[in-house]
XYZ file of C-alpha atoms in Angstrom:
783
model
C 12.343 -50.815 -15.157
C 13.592 -53.356 -12.608
C 17.311 -53.096 -11.997
C 18.861 -56.465 -11.234
C 21.645 -55.844 -8.702
C 23.332 -59.111 -9.628
C 24.079 -57.701 -13.075
C 25.464 -54.385 -11.850
C 29.078 -53.811 -10.892
C 29.699 -52.001 -7.636
C 31.810 -49.478 -9.508
C 28.894 -48.429 -11.675
C 29.045 -44.843 -10.432
C 32.761 -44.208 -10.671
C 35.747 -46.455 -11.003
C 38.869 -47.750 -9.398
C 40.577 -46.311 -6.417
C 38.503 -43.132 -6.133
C 35.323 -45.146 -5.945
C 36.803 -47.474 -3.313
C 37.940 -44.533 -1.198
C 34.559 -42.822 -1.492
C 32.766 -45.951 -0.397
C 35.120 -46.389 2.550
C 34.382 -42.839 3.728
C 30.634 -43.279 3.357
C 30.769 -46.615 5.178
C 32.522 -44.878 8.065
C 29.923 -42.097 8.069
C 27.191 -44.728 8.025
C 28.706 -46.490 11.003
C 28.774 -43.215 12.923
C 25.125 -42.606 11.998
C 24.307 -46.094 13.283
C 26.135 -45.428 16.535
C 24.597 -42.003 17.118
C 21.039 -43.119 16.433
C 21.477 -46.102 18.743
C 23.096 -43.960 21.445
C 20.358 -41.302 21.265
C 17.785 -43.978 22.128
C 20.044 -45.592 24.701
C 20.569 -42.322 26.551
C 16.830 -41.596 26.634
C 16.055 -45.001 28.151
C 19.075 -46.051 30.190
C 21.068 -42.928 31.086
C 18.660 -40.029 31.490
C 16.904 -39.978 34.895
C 13.346 -41.253 34.739
C 11.612 -40.642 38.086
C 8.202 -41.861 36.892
C 9.534 -45.183 35.654
C 7.320 -45.013 32.582
C 8.639 -46.458 29.357
C 10.446 -43.886 27.206
C 10.905 -46.087 24.148
C 12.570 -45.680 20.818
C 13.368 -48.035 17.988
C 17.009 -49.032 17.755
C 16.304 -51.912 15.369
C 14.121 -49.868 13.016
C 16.714 -47.104 12.978
C 19.523 -49.537 12.244
C 17.800 -50.911 9.156
C 17.655 -47.375 7.699
C 21.177 -46.174 8.518
C 22.818 -47.139 5.216
C 19.876 -45.936 3.122
C 19.795 -42.525 4.779
C 23.589 -42.197 4.708
C 23.662 -42.787 0.956
C 20.758 -40.393 0.443
C 22.004 -37.442 2.507
C 25.723 -37.747 1.861
C 25.482 -38.599 -1.842
C 22.139 -38.102 -3.575
C 20.240 -35.193 -1.997
C 20.147 -31.704 -3.460
C 19.119 -28.582 -1.530
C 15.682 -28.352 -3.172
C 14.851 -31.985 -2.373
C 12.521 -32.871 0.477
C 12.425 -36.118 2.487
C 9.736 -37.812 4.550
C 11.414 -40.122 7.066
C 9.577 -43.149 8.435
C 8.491 -42.498 12.048
C 10.699 -45.044 13.775
C 13.847 -43.779 12.038
C 13.663 -40.308 13.575
C 16.901 -40.886 15.576
C 18.727 -41.498 12.284
C 17.487 -38.153 10.954
C 18.671 -36.395 14.104
C 22.037 -38.155 13.920
C 22.512 -37.001 10.328
C 21.430 -33.440 11.130
C 23.968 -33.438 13.964
C 26.772 -34.524 11.624
C 25.699 -31.824 9.162
C 25.831 -29.144 11.859
C 22.057 -28.631 11.814
C 21.466 -29.888 15.392
C 23.249 -28.831 18.535
C 24.838 -31.601 20.587
C 22.756 -30.636 23.615
C 19.647 -32.032 21.931
C 21.071 -35.537 21.485
C 20.213 -36.332 25.098
C 16.605 -35.131 24.801
C 14.825 -37.747 22.673
C 11.193 -37.905 23.851
C 11.896 -35.406 26.637
C 9.681 -32.357 27.096
C 10.857 -29.686 24.654
C 13.392 -32.054 23.115
C 13.581 -34.326 20.099
C 10.133 -35.633 19.256
C 9.146 -39.285 19.213
C 8.626 -39.023 15.456
C 9.796 -36.380 12.972
C 7.879 -33.131 13.397
C 8.113 -30.006 11.265
C 6.557 -27.953 14.035
C 8.264 -29.263 17.167
C 11.710 -30.637 16.356
C 14.648 -28.225 16.708
C 16.392 -29.448 13.550
C 15.257 -29.453 9.893
C 12.336 -31.817 9.255
C 10.666 -31.689 5.852
C 7.580 -33.776 6.628
C 5.947 -34.690 9.901
C 5.409 -38.430 10.164
C 4.045 -40.757 12.808
C 0.671 -41.871 11.541
C 1.601 -44.839 9.384
C 0.934 -44.315 5.679
C 0.182 -40.590 5.909
C 3.772 -39.399 6.114
C 4.714 -41.723 3.289
C 2.148 -40.272 0.899
C 2.637 -36.621 1.892
C 5.538 -36.029 -0.548
C 3.237 -36.934 -3.439
C 0.971 -34.063 -2.475
C 4.004 -31.945 -1.665
C 5.194 -32.501 -5.238
C 1.828 -31.445 -6.617
C 1.719 -28.370 -4.352
C 5.229 -27.385 -5.458
C 4.224 -27.645 -9.109
C 1.127 -25.555 -8.491
C 3.082 -22.799 -6.739
C 5.916 -22.810 -9.240
C 3.567 -22.668 -12.199
C 1.374 -19.855 -10.868
C 3.680 -17.733 -8.721
C 7.241 -19.060 -8.998
C 9.742 -19.460 -6.189
C 9.155 -23.148 -5.442
C 11.992 -24.414 -7.662
C 12.361 -28.043 -8.522
C 13.707 -30.987 -6.548
C 12.738 -34.542 -5.742
C 10.273 -35.538 -3.054
C 11.504 -38.634 -1.192
C 9.516 -40.972 1.057
C 11.400 -43.395 3.291
C 8.889 -45.954 4.518
C 8.805 -49.326 6.185
C 7.452 -52.316 4.312
C 4.658 -52.673 6.889
C 3.350 -49.287 5.759
C 2.412 -50.917 2.478
C -0.409 -52.595 4.395
C -2.073 -49.187 4.727
C -4.868 -48.472 2.294
C -3.813 -44.826 2.095
C -0.688 -45.932 0.213
C -2.619 -47.588 -2.573
C -5.277 -44.904 -2.731
C -2.469 -42.409 -3.331
C -0.537 -44.260 -6.021
C -3.775 -44.989 -7.905
C -4.834 -41.342 -8.103
C -4.797 -40.083 -11.700
C -2.582 -37.119 -10.738
C 0.261 -39.248 -9.384
C 1.772 -41.033 -12.441
C 3.024 -37.698 -13.808
C 4.933 -36.824 -10.614
C 8.408 -37.877 -11.697
C 10.008 -36.078 -8.773
C 8.466 -38.576 -6.333
C 10.882 -41.262 -5.083
C 9.903 -43.826 -2.475
C 12.415 -46.068 -0.719
C 10.868 -49.095 0.984
C 12.849 -50.483 3.925
C 12.080 -54.114 3.131
C 13.116 -55.731 6.406
C 10.216 -58.222 6.351
C 9.384 -57.676 10.021
C 6.377 -56.173 11.713
C 6.112 -55.186 15.358
C 5.605 -58.719 16.652
C 6.999 -61.138 14.098
C 8.806 -61.931 10.904
C 6.211 -61.585 8.164
C 6.033 -65.056 6.580
C 5.106 -63.998 3.050
C 5.913 -60.386 2.221
C 5.191 -61.020 -1.495
C 7.683 -58.419 -2.679
C 7.241 -59.421 -6.317
C 3.501 -58.801 -6.105
C 4.028 -55.407 -4.455
C 6.546 -54.416 -7.092
C 4.113 -55.469 -9.777
C 1.399 -53.267 -8.292
C 3.673 -50.229 -8.422
C 4.723 -51.060 -11.961
C 1.092 -51.407 -13.017
C 0.447 -47.923 -11.604
C 3.137 -46.512 -13.897
C 6.034 -46.352 -11.431
C 9.665 -47.139 -12.113
C 10.574 -50.071 -9.841
C 14.141 -50.659 -8.640
C 14.926 -53.760 -6.601
C 18.030 -53.827 -4.387
C 18.063 -57.322 -2.993
C 21.698 -58.392 -2.613
C 24.905 -56.540 -1.875
C 28.275 -56.939 -3.561
C 29.600 -59.651 -1.215
C 26.672 -61.960 -1.918
C 26.764 -61.152 -5.623
C 30.429 -62.152 -5.729
C 29.559 -65.453 -4.063
C 26.762 -66.038 -6.571
C 29.302 -65.665 -9.396
C 31.497 -68.512 -8.077
C 30.989 -72.253 -8.630
C 28.045 -73.284 -6.512
C 26.854 -69.689 -6.346
C 23.844 -70.296 -8.524
C 22.651 -72.929 -6.082
C 23.155 -70.542 -3.131
C 21.287 -67.828 -4.987
C 18.341 -70.130 -5.637
C 18.413 -71.389 -2.042
C 18.195 -67.884 -0.521
C 15.609 -66.734 -3.055
C 13.343 -69.679 -2.223
C 13.847 -69.386 1.531
C 10.956 -68.282 3.743
C 11.511 -64.997 5.533
C 11.443 -66.584 9.022
C 14.075 -69.159 8.018
C 16.361 -66.453 6.635
C 15.918 -64.357 9.792
C 16.718 -67.403 11.930
C 19.978 -67.915 10.043
C 21.000 -64.400 11.063
C 20.914 -65.569 14.672
C 23.263 -68.512 14.032
C 26.943 -68.799 14.833
C 29.283 -69.490 11.932
C 29.362 -73.215 12.754
C 25.556 -73.388 12.868
C 25.350 -71.447 9.625
C 27.675 -73.860 7.823
C 25.339 -76.653 8.893
C 22.008 -74.978 8.139
C 22.650 -72.815 5.092
C 23.277 -75.593 2.529
C 19.854 -77.092 3.258
C 19.079 -80.495 1.773
C 18.822 -82.036 -1.646
C 21.159 -82.004 -4.605
C 22.279 -78.395 -4.106
C 23.448 -78.874 -0.517
C 26.875 -80.145 -1.565
C 27.739 -77.311 -3.959
C 26.635 -74.728 -1.371
C 28.690 -76.358 1.369
C 31.719 -76.425 -0.917
C 31.163 -72.755 -1.814
C 31.140 -71.495 1.770
C 33.778 -73.876 3.136
C 36.794 -71.645 2.272
C 35.224 -68.545 3.826
C 36.428 -67.539 7.258
C 33.741 -67.137 9.892
C 33.609 -63.331 9.734
C 33.287 -63.301 5.944
C 30.526 -65.921 5.996
C 28.506 -64.070 8.631
C 28.964 -60.736 6.833
C 28.013 -62.171 3.444
C 24.674 -63.515 4.665
C 23.773 -60.036 5.941
C 24.953 -58.288 2.784
C 21.601 -57.172 1.413
C 21.136 -54.364 -1.065
C 19.689 -51.928 1.447
C 22.971 -52.010 3.383
C 25.246 -51.758 0.340
C 26.029 -48.061 0.016
C 27.502 -48.497 -3.466
C 24.335 -50.172 -4.734
C 22.206 -47.513 -3.037
C 24.213 -44.723 -4.676
C 23.744 -46.338 -8.072
C 20.016 -46.733 -7.468
C 19.555 -43.072 -6.572
C 21.577 -42.066 -9.633
C 19.414 -44.192 -11.942
C 16.042 -42.663 -10.989
C 13.918 -41.820 -14.006
C 12.564 -38.325 -13.371
C 9.737 -38.706 -15.888
C 7.632 -40.883 -13.578
C 7.455 -41.814 -9.886
C 10.060 -44.274 -8.624
C 9.993 -46.861 -5.858
C 13.169 -48.536 -4.612
C 12.690 -51.806 -2.747
C 15.759 -51.953 -0.519
C 16.112 -55.321 1.207
C 17.405 -54.849 4.739
C 17.842 -56.582 8.074
C 15.942 -55.065 10.963
C 18.511 -54.258 13.623
C 21.396 -54.488 11.125
C 24.717 -54.269 12.926
C 23.182 -54.632 16.392
C 23.165 -57.707 18.668
C 19.399 -57.855 18.158
C 19.516 -57.994 14.353
C 16.938 -60.220 12.737
C 15.205 -61.251 15.957
C 11.410 -61.286 15.553
C 10.913 -59.404 18.827
C 13.542 -56.713 18.290
C 11.106 -53.928 17.393
C 11.250 -52.182 20.772
C 14.202 -54.004 22.299
C 17.040 -51.986 23.807
C 20.713 -52.805 24.018
C 22.228 -53.360 27.447
C 25.148 -51.341 28.770
C 27.557 -54.168 27.908
C 26.116 -54.454 24.403
C 26.519 -50.718 23.901
C 30.183 -50.906 24.868
C 30.764 -53.832 22.523
C 29.029 -51.919 19.733
C 31.157 -48.851 20.403
C 34.334 -50.911 20.174
C 33.248 -52.450 16.875
C 32.243 -49.106 15.371
C 35.346 -47.286 16.582
C 33.631 -44.882 18.980
C 34.115 -44.025 22.638
C 31.106 -44.938 24.807
C 32.244 -42.377 27.366
C 32.168 -39.656 24.684
C 29.167 -40.838 22.672
C 28.624 -37.577 20.777
C 32.199 -37.025 19.620
C 32.383 -35.631 16.078
C 34.762 -36.830 13.393
C 38.320 -35.625 13.862
C 39.033 -32.329 12.126
C 40.778 -32.888 8.819
C 39.582 -36.481 8.475
C 37.972 -37.604 5.203
C 34.736 -38.251 7.102
C 34.650 -34.727 8.538
C 35.323 -33.350 5.075
C 32.478 -35.410 3.602
C 30.083 -34.135 6.274
C 31.145 -30.537 5.679
C 30.776 -30.933 1.925
C 27.300 -32.419 2.311
C 26.289 -29.625 4.685
C 27.424 -27.025 2.157
C 25.695 -28.778 -0.727
C 22.393 -29.127 1.132
C 22.209 -25.619 2.549
C 18.956 -24.202 1.298
C 18.831 -20.599 0.169
C 16.456 -18.412 2.100
C 13.283 -17.179 0.469
C 11.328 -14.004 0.908
C 8.011 -14.737 2.555
C 5.079 -13.129 0.815
C 2.328 -11.924 3.090
C -1.032 -13.596 2.705
C -3.431 -11.391 0.731
C -5.953 -9.321 2.617
C -9.392 -10.916 2.597
C -12.351 -8.576 3.022
C -14.474 -9.199 6.100
C -17.686 -8.347 4.297
C -18.449 -8.220 0.573
C -21.039 -5.505 1.295
C -23.779 -7.168 -0.696
C -27.382 -6.721 0.395
C -28.560 -9.579 2.584
C -30.109 -12.305 0.396
C -33.869 -12.692 0.285
C -36.052 -15.540 -0.856
C -35.167 -19.175 -0.369
C -31.605 -20.471 -0.465
C -29.114 -22.730 1.289
C -25.628 -22.453 2.669
C -24.107 -24.746 0.033
C -25.276 -22.378 -2.715
C -23.701 -19.499 -0.806
C -20.296 -21.194 -1.029
C -20.171 -20.956 -4.803
C -21.538 -17.405 -4.813
C -18.907 -16.138 -2.349
C -16.061 -17.595 -4.370
C -17.313 -15.933 -7.546
C -17.835 -12.622 -5.729
C -14.228 -12.700 -4.534
C -12.930 -12.857 -8.112
C -14.636 -9.510 -8.737
C -14.316 -7.755 -5.379
C -10.986 -9.078 -4.070
C -9.079 -10.420 -7.101
C -5.719 -10.607 -5.313
C -7.177 -12.855 -2.614
C -9.156 -14.865 -5.184
C -5.963 -15.505 -7.155
C -4.538 -17.344 -4.135
C -7.577 -19.586 -3.667
C -7.204 -23.163 -4.864
C -10.126 -25.548 -4.504
C -9.848 -29.317 -4.314
C -12.588 -31.919 -4.529
C -12.817 -35.706 -4.934
C -14.979 -35.758 -8.052
C -17.871 -33.816 -6.466
C -17.369 -30.313 -7.892
C -20.726 -29.973 -9.607
C -22.742 -31.488 -6.741
C -21.229 -29.141 -4.145
C -21.937 -25.909 -6.047
C -18.412 -25.279 -7.306
C -19.558 -25.289 -10.931
C -19.647 -21.515 -11.399
C -16.259 -21.063 -9.735
C -14.792 -23.854 -11.822
C -16.132 -22.324 -15.049
C -14.552 -19.013 -14.045
C -11.053 -20.132 -12.986
C -10.562 -23.448 -14.774
C -9.103 -26.778 -13.700
C -5.420 -27.065 -12.850
C -3.298 -29.426 -14.946
C 0.493 -29.505 -15.466
C -0.178 -29.202 -19.195
C -3.096 -27.822 -21.178
C -5.568 -30.445 -22.316
C -8.301 -30.118 -24.932
C -11.896 -29.743 -23.753
C -13.667 -32.014 -26.194
C -17.111 -30.960 -24.963
C -16.544 -27.218 -25.280
C -18.748 -27.041 -28.374
C -21.505 -29.274 -26.980
C -24.584 -27.106 -26.444
C -25.703 -29.158 -23.442
C -22.423 -28.710 -21.570
C -22.949 -26.604 -18.449
C -19.730 -27.380 -16.568
C -16.785 -26.308 -18.744
C -13.828 -28.524 -17.931
C -10.884 -26.393 -19.092
C -7.644 -28.019 -17.873
C -4.572 -25.806 -17.946
C -1.585 -24.781 -15.771
C -3.371 -21.567 -14.740
C -6.443 -23.352 -13.361
C -7.357 -22.937 -9.702
C -9.286 -26.140 -9.072
C -7.661 -29.539 -8.565
C -9.850 -32.561 -9.146
C -8.686 -35.823 -7.561
C -10.233 -39.278 -7.503
C -12.846 -40.124 -4.897
C -10.419 -41.039 -2.079
C -10.960 -38.485 0.695
C -7.564 -39.197 2.248
C -5.916 -37.973 -0.947
C -8.018 -34.813 -0.882
C -6.975 -33.788 2.615
C -3.392 -34.924 2.042
C -3.191 -32.441 -0.814
C -5.013 -29.813 1.258
C -2.365 -30.109 3.961
C 0.478 -29.597 1.501
C -1.231 -26.733 -0.352
C -1.769 -25.178 3.064
C 1.938 -25.466 3.933
C 3.354 -23.593 0.929
C 3.526 -20.382 2.959
C 6.139 -21.991 5.221
C 7.946 -24.051 2.567
C 8.423 -21.455 -0.162
C 7.003 -18.230 1.233
C 4.052 -18.417 -1.145
C 0.747 -18.514 0.761
C -2.237 -20.241 -0.792
C -5.847 -20.241 0.375
C -6.817 -23.911 -0.125
C -10.427 -25.062 0.162
C -11.378 -28.730 0.044
C -14.966 -29.797 -0.530
C -16.219 -33.250 0.420
C -19.565 -34.783 1.316
C -19.963 -34.249 5.045
C -20.722 -37.942 5.802
C -17.170 -38.712 4.684
C -15.385 -36.022 6.679
C -14.605 -38.526 9.424
C -12.887 -40.737 6.870
C -10.613 -37.832 5.978
C -10.118 -36.503 9.485
C -6.916 -38.284 10.496
C -4.767 -37.192 7.541
C -6.278 -33.691 7.651
C -5.480 -33.469 11.362
C -1.948 -34.621 10.654
C -1.627 -31.970 7.953
C -2.693 -29.310 10.462
C -0.142 -30.674 12.943
C 2.529 -30.270 10.259
C 1.633 -26.624 9.653
C -0.818 -26.975 6.775
C -3.581 -24.351 6.974
C -6.669 -25.061 4.905
C -10.457 -24.995 4.856
C -12.398 -28.249 4.749
C -16.031 -27.897 3.746
C -18.426 -30.740 4.452
C -21.550 -30.501 2.353
C -24.320 -31.534 2.257
C -24.717 -32.577 5.860
C -26.960 -34.114 8.476
C -30.206 -36.052 8.490
C -31.760 -33.026 6.779
C -30.604 -34.758 3.587
C -33.699 -36.875 4.318
C -34.451 -38.883 1.133
C -30.789 -39.808 0.566
C -30.882 -42.108 3.572
C -28.821 -43.104 6.583
C -25.578 -43.868 4.789
C -25.321 -40.231 3.679
C -26.427 -38.558 6.896
C -23.628 -37.271 9.145
C -24.072 -37.292 12.919
C -20.776 -36.666 14.728
C -19.182 -34.008 12.510
C -20.604 -30.874 14.242
C -18.312 -31.292 17.242
C -15.130 -31.846 15.230
C -13.939 -28.273 15.588
C -14.228 -28.406 19.342
C -12.009 -31.468 19.412
C -9.510 -30.631 16.635
C -6.535 -28.409 17.568
C -5.525 -25.781 15.047
C -9.001 -25.608 13.513
C -12.106 -23.432 13.863
C -15.487 -24.921 13.012
C -18.502 -23.086 11.607
C -22.022 -24.262 10.841
C -23.873 -21.245 9.463
C -27.649 -21.138 9.057
C -28.002 -18.443 6.403
C -26.217 -17.434 3.213
C -24.934 -14.175 4.716
C -23.565 -16.084 7.713
C -21.805 -18.450 5.317
C -20.199 -15.512 3.533
C -18.915 -13.967 6.738
C -17.652 -17.269 8.174
C -15.891 -18.258 4.946
C -14.227 -14.848 4.618
C -13.064 -15.029 8.235
C -11.665 -18.512 7.645
C -9.847 -17.405 4.470
C -8.328 -14.497 6.368
C -6.749 -16.920 8.827
C -4.814 -18.902 6.202
C -1.191 -18.652 5.107
C 0.062 -16.919 8.250
C 2.435 -17.948 11.049
C -0.411 -17.329 13.524
C -3.088 -18.759 11.219
C -5.396 -21.719 11.562
C -7.498 -24.115 9.541
C -11.288 -24.164 9.430
C -14.117 -26.635 8.927
C -17.446 -25.454 7.538
C -20.498 -27.718 7.704
C -22.997 -26.687 5.051
C -26.470 -27.812 4.072
C -28.665 -28.105 0.982
C -31.858 -27.377 2.919
C -33.718 -24.372 1.488
C -34.191 -21.718 4.167
C -36.066 -18.409 4.020
C -33.151 -15.962 3.963
C -35.233 -13.041 5.228
C -35.420 -14.865 8.590
C -31.781 -13.839 9.149
C -33.139 -10.332 9.813
C -29.808 -8.704 8.966
C -29.710 -5.102 10.277
C -29.740 -2.429 7.603
C -27.703 0.041 9.625
C -23.978 -0.344 8.747
C -22.821 -0.337 12.377
C -25.486 -2.813 13.416
C -24.643 -5.020 10.430
C -20.959 -4.987 11.396
C -21.915 -5.908 14.977
C -23.905 -8.867 13.639
C -20.980 -9.932 11.458
C -18.607 -9.854 14.433
C -21.017 -12.000 16.443
C -21.460 -14.481 13.582
C -17.698 -14.965 13.257
C -17.323 -15.152 17.058
C -19.740 -18.052 17.396
C -23.361 -16.953 17.882
C -25.909 -14.179 17.796
C -29.343 -13.546 19.276
C -31.736 -13.983 16.343
C -35.024 -13.529 18.254
C -35.298 -11.434 21.410
C -38.478 -11.667 23.495
C -39.438 -8.975 25.987
C -39.895 -11.480 28.834
C -38.150 -14.732 27.936
C -38.639 -17.822 30.073
C -36.655 -20.160 27.850
C -33.815 -19.868 25.337
C -33.685 -21.961 22.168
C -30.108 -22.333 20.908
C -30.142 -23.814 17.415
C -27.535 -24.358 14.755
C -27.435 -24.598 10.982
C -30.350 -26.153 9.121
C -32.604 -26.375 12.196
C -33.044 -22.627 12.653
C -36.474 -22.749 10.932
C -37.706 -25.290 13.505
C -36.379 -23.144 16.365
C -38.102 -20.010 15.054
C -41.376 -21.889 14.524
C -41.112 -23.306 18.059
C -40.558 -19.803 19.469
C -43.724 -18.579 17.741
C -45.779 -21.450 19.131
C -44.376 -21.003 22.634
C -45.245 -17.297 22.497
C -48.790 -18.218 21.539
C -48.864 -20.417 24.643
C -47.681 -17.523 26.802
C -44.041 -18.532 27.108
C -41.563 -16.038 25.717
C -38.545 -17.603 24.007
C -35.251 -16.101 22.880
C -33.659 -17.761 19.859
C -29.873 -17.922 19.612
C -28.321 -18.874 16.295
C -25.070 -20.736 16.990
C -22.551 -20.471 14.161
C -19.549 -22.006 15.912
C -19.800 -24.258 18.983
C -16.024 -24.390 18.867
C -15.560 -20.639 19.373
C -18.190 -20.565 22.113
C -16.429 -23.367 23.955
C -13.111 -21.504 23.663
C -14.771 -18.370 25.026
C -16.088 -20.369 27.968
C -12.621 -21.785 28.642
C -11.176 -18.266 28.472
C -13.715 -16.999 30.990
C -12.455 -19.717 33.346
C -8.839 -18.643 32.768
C -7.973 -21.761 30.757
C -7.126 -20.049 27.466
C -6.279 -16.671 25.959
C -9.238 -16.553 23.571
C -11.721 -13.650 23.721
C -14.856 -14.232 25.786
C -16.961 -11.149 25.005
C -19.364 -13.116 22.819
C -20.778 -14.916 25.870
C -21.774 -11.636 27.518
C -23.534 -10.442 24.370
C -25.378 -13.645 23.494
C -25.891 -15.262 26.916
C -25.996 -12.300 29.330
C -26.656 -13.059 32.982
C -29.774 -10.866 33.132
C -31.440 -13.005 30.439
C -30.389 -16.408 31.768
C -33.225 -18.901 31.324
C -33.577 -22.664 30.958
C -32.052 -23.759 27.658
C -33.049 -26.065 24.816
C -30.302 -26.816 22.326
C -31.027 -28.367 18.960
C -28.894 -29.247 15.953
C -28.743 -31.651 13.029
C -26.050 -33.754 14.674
C -25.091 -35.268 17.988
C -26.677 -33.357 20.911
C -23.511 -33.334 23.028
C -22.097 -30.676 20.673
C -24.065 -27.867 22.374
C -24.574 -29.399 25.809
C -21.816 -27.247 27.355
C -23.862 -24.083 26.735
C -25.809 -24.740 29.913
C -22.660 -23.982 31.920
C -22.375 -20.441 30.549
C -24.937 -19.280 33.120
C -25.491 -22.620 34.910
C -29.024 -23.063 33.594
C -31.127 -26.225 33.199
C -30.833 -27.673 29.705
C -32.414 -30.191 27.358
C -30.230 -31.191 24.434
C -31.886 -32.311 21.214
C -30.051 -33.822 18.292
C -29.260 -36.972 16.364
C -27.829 -40.006 18.120
C -29.119 -42.807 15.878
C -28.393 -43.797 12.306
C -30.503 -41.877 9.839
C -33.495 -42.923 7.805
C -34.709 -42.156 4.318
C -37.913 -40.169 4.027
C -39.429 -36.732 3.822
C -37.633 -34.129 5.910
C -40.614 -33.780 8.275
C -40.664 -37.531 8.926
C -36.929 -37.742 9.462
C -36.837 -34.769 11.838
C -39.755 -36.227 13.793
C -38.020 -39.617 13.999
C -34.943 -38.031 15.584
C -36.874 -35.661 17.841
C -35.539 -32.456 16.281
C -38.793 -31.211 14.743
C -40.775 -28.217 15.950
C -43.068 -30.344 18.140
C -40.065 -31.848 19.936
C -38.546 -28.429 20.589
C -41.823 -27.062 21.965
C -42.276 -30.121 24.183
C -38.715 -29.870 25.533
C -39.216 -26.180 26.322
C -42.510 -26.769 28.097
C -40.930 -29.512 30.201
C -38.367 -26.963 31.390
C -40.681 -24.030 32.113
C -44.076 -25.496 33.133
């Protein structure tokens, strides 16, 4: 449904004097929000001492275009269970509103972008006031409430306590250029999320210019085609009243047909210039000139700026008309910099008001520039409205449930025969349903249409697929059906489309339920490892926002061999080293996979928890080569080493070289050790399970972190320090730092070129990670 503002009366949500008084109060609140957000940025840039002279920044114009929208939302439409994602550049508006609601102490208003103060962009983790969604990476914050809505439904349906409530996204029109936006709205899960409401700040400006053809009609059509309710707020009441007068139809058509740059230029005109330019040329110029002739200068200038996104009455009506059976997008036409001297200028994105302009603004908005943070007078209607909104929006506390205990070891005999780490994933999940049902009940898996090819089939058959409503399985009685697709509200697997950004967006929100509603989940996302990099930015942002999850990349590496270069990952092994809030594992054996996955699950859903990335392989490996100790104490020691980053798999009596290998290349390292021994050169073999944890241990040994460092003494003891060859199915720099543990010579083998199709032996030889290459590298170091 497209609501035509020209056909709606401003009194649509109330009538008469009460409505007029309410609007007057909200307009005054909105003006104070505009002033505070502008002053917060001004103080950070012009008042606060800045010894370095580096730019502080802030976005007065971008904040100004959102002031009316956010005033109408917070002081009229929001309920306590609602959540809001605020566009990055409007963070000062959010802080201004939180201040008026009593949720932010005045002392913080002078700390925008200062160390320990208000963040550059809204941050759940770092800001001192309530922030529902971290934003900053364009497009990711906008889509997060979609996944937040899905996570809320999942929690509420399975465990309760998440309530209801809308999920709002406030985004700039430039964010609609981001592919993540359209990947999200196209996902099959999204059309049923009626609690999702997006408000697009349609100011038609980017960072550098006025966008010449924003094509709002086309954008609205794309949302409508995806099943969204579309509400267009183009003109405010003053312009609509003009359109209803003689000559108004011509003015309406003139503004509608006007290019964005021409309209923005008119905003920079004086009243006299506007009377000359606005009528344009042709047969409609006369009627338009006659229409605006009786208007005084102030009324004419105000009318031109009276767009729907600044009309609080129209905004209130729009929020009240949201259809909760499907997602809604509100296109709110605005002026970037509305109410500021810089309004409408194509270069106003980062511009700052001068001291004189700030004083003029204060006079116009009825504030005191010498007391910029003054609250509304006690007993005033504005103070009462703020107090009422604060009371209405106060969220009830919730009891936080502790994350379930995850066993460290499932106590199964070490696997024998041939197997791979990807197969172990599915087996561990199924074992948990039998051996740790409470923990298994909290697991939710997510995949982008790759469940069966990543060994989740058995798990999926056991727990079912999550759906808001139960759907028939039309292939249940087909004898050839192996994967039983039972969709129901009790399912524990969520299947999205193939967009990896959607997968990790949902992972982040499922991983944040422990902090939102006190209901911890153990979310696991599975994606082909070559596409992990595509998903990394939104997953990283989810971790930054407090989402704890496990991302599993499988299958991985050039060991995929016949599938070719496009499906062979190279850079992913080092991701954990570089990603804060995440531990990376690349196990070589099934038992290692079990221990690493259990350790990762045990770190989820906790205030001190962390995310994890597991890189798994489909390469068959002889599982007996793991040589797992049979003695319980020795087995537990091995498990502790595996989950700490490495263990010594082969120990020679007189080693002259150490081979440190990871993941699927352990067979080559063991074969190389045998051949070196035959040549008279003893070789130790270290199986690295987490380069990330080893690097942290090394940093801790140097006093640069608080992580434990004992693993280095057990795996790389000084009395066994020898030249080192590192080898992995990925970029060789991942393990290069190991040479600094004991300051030994090193040769690093790995993959630094695009992959090739072929037999595994040919591909490994091509990249120099085969047994011959390892032996040669070792001989070069010791001969």
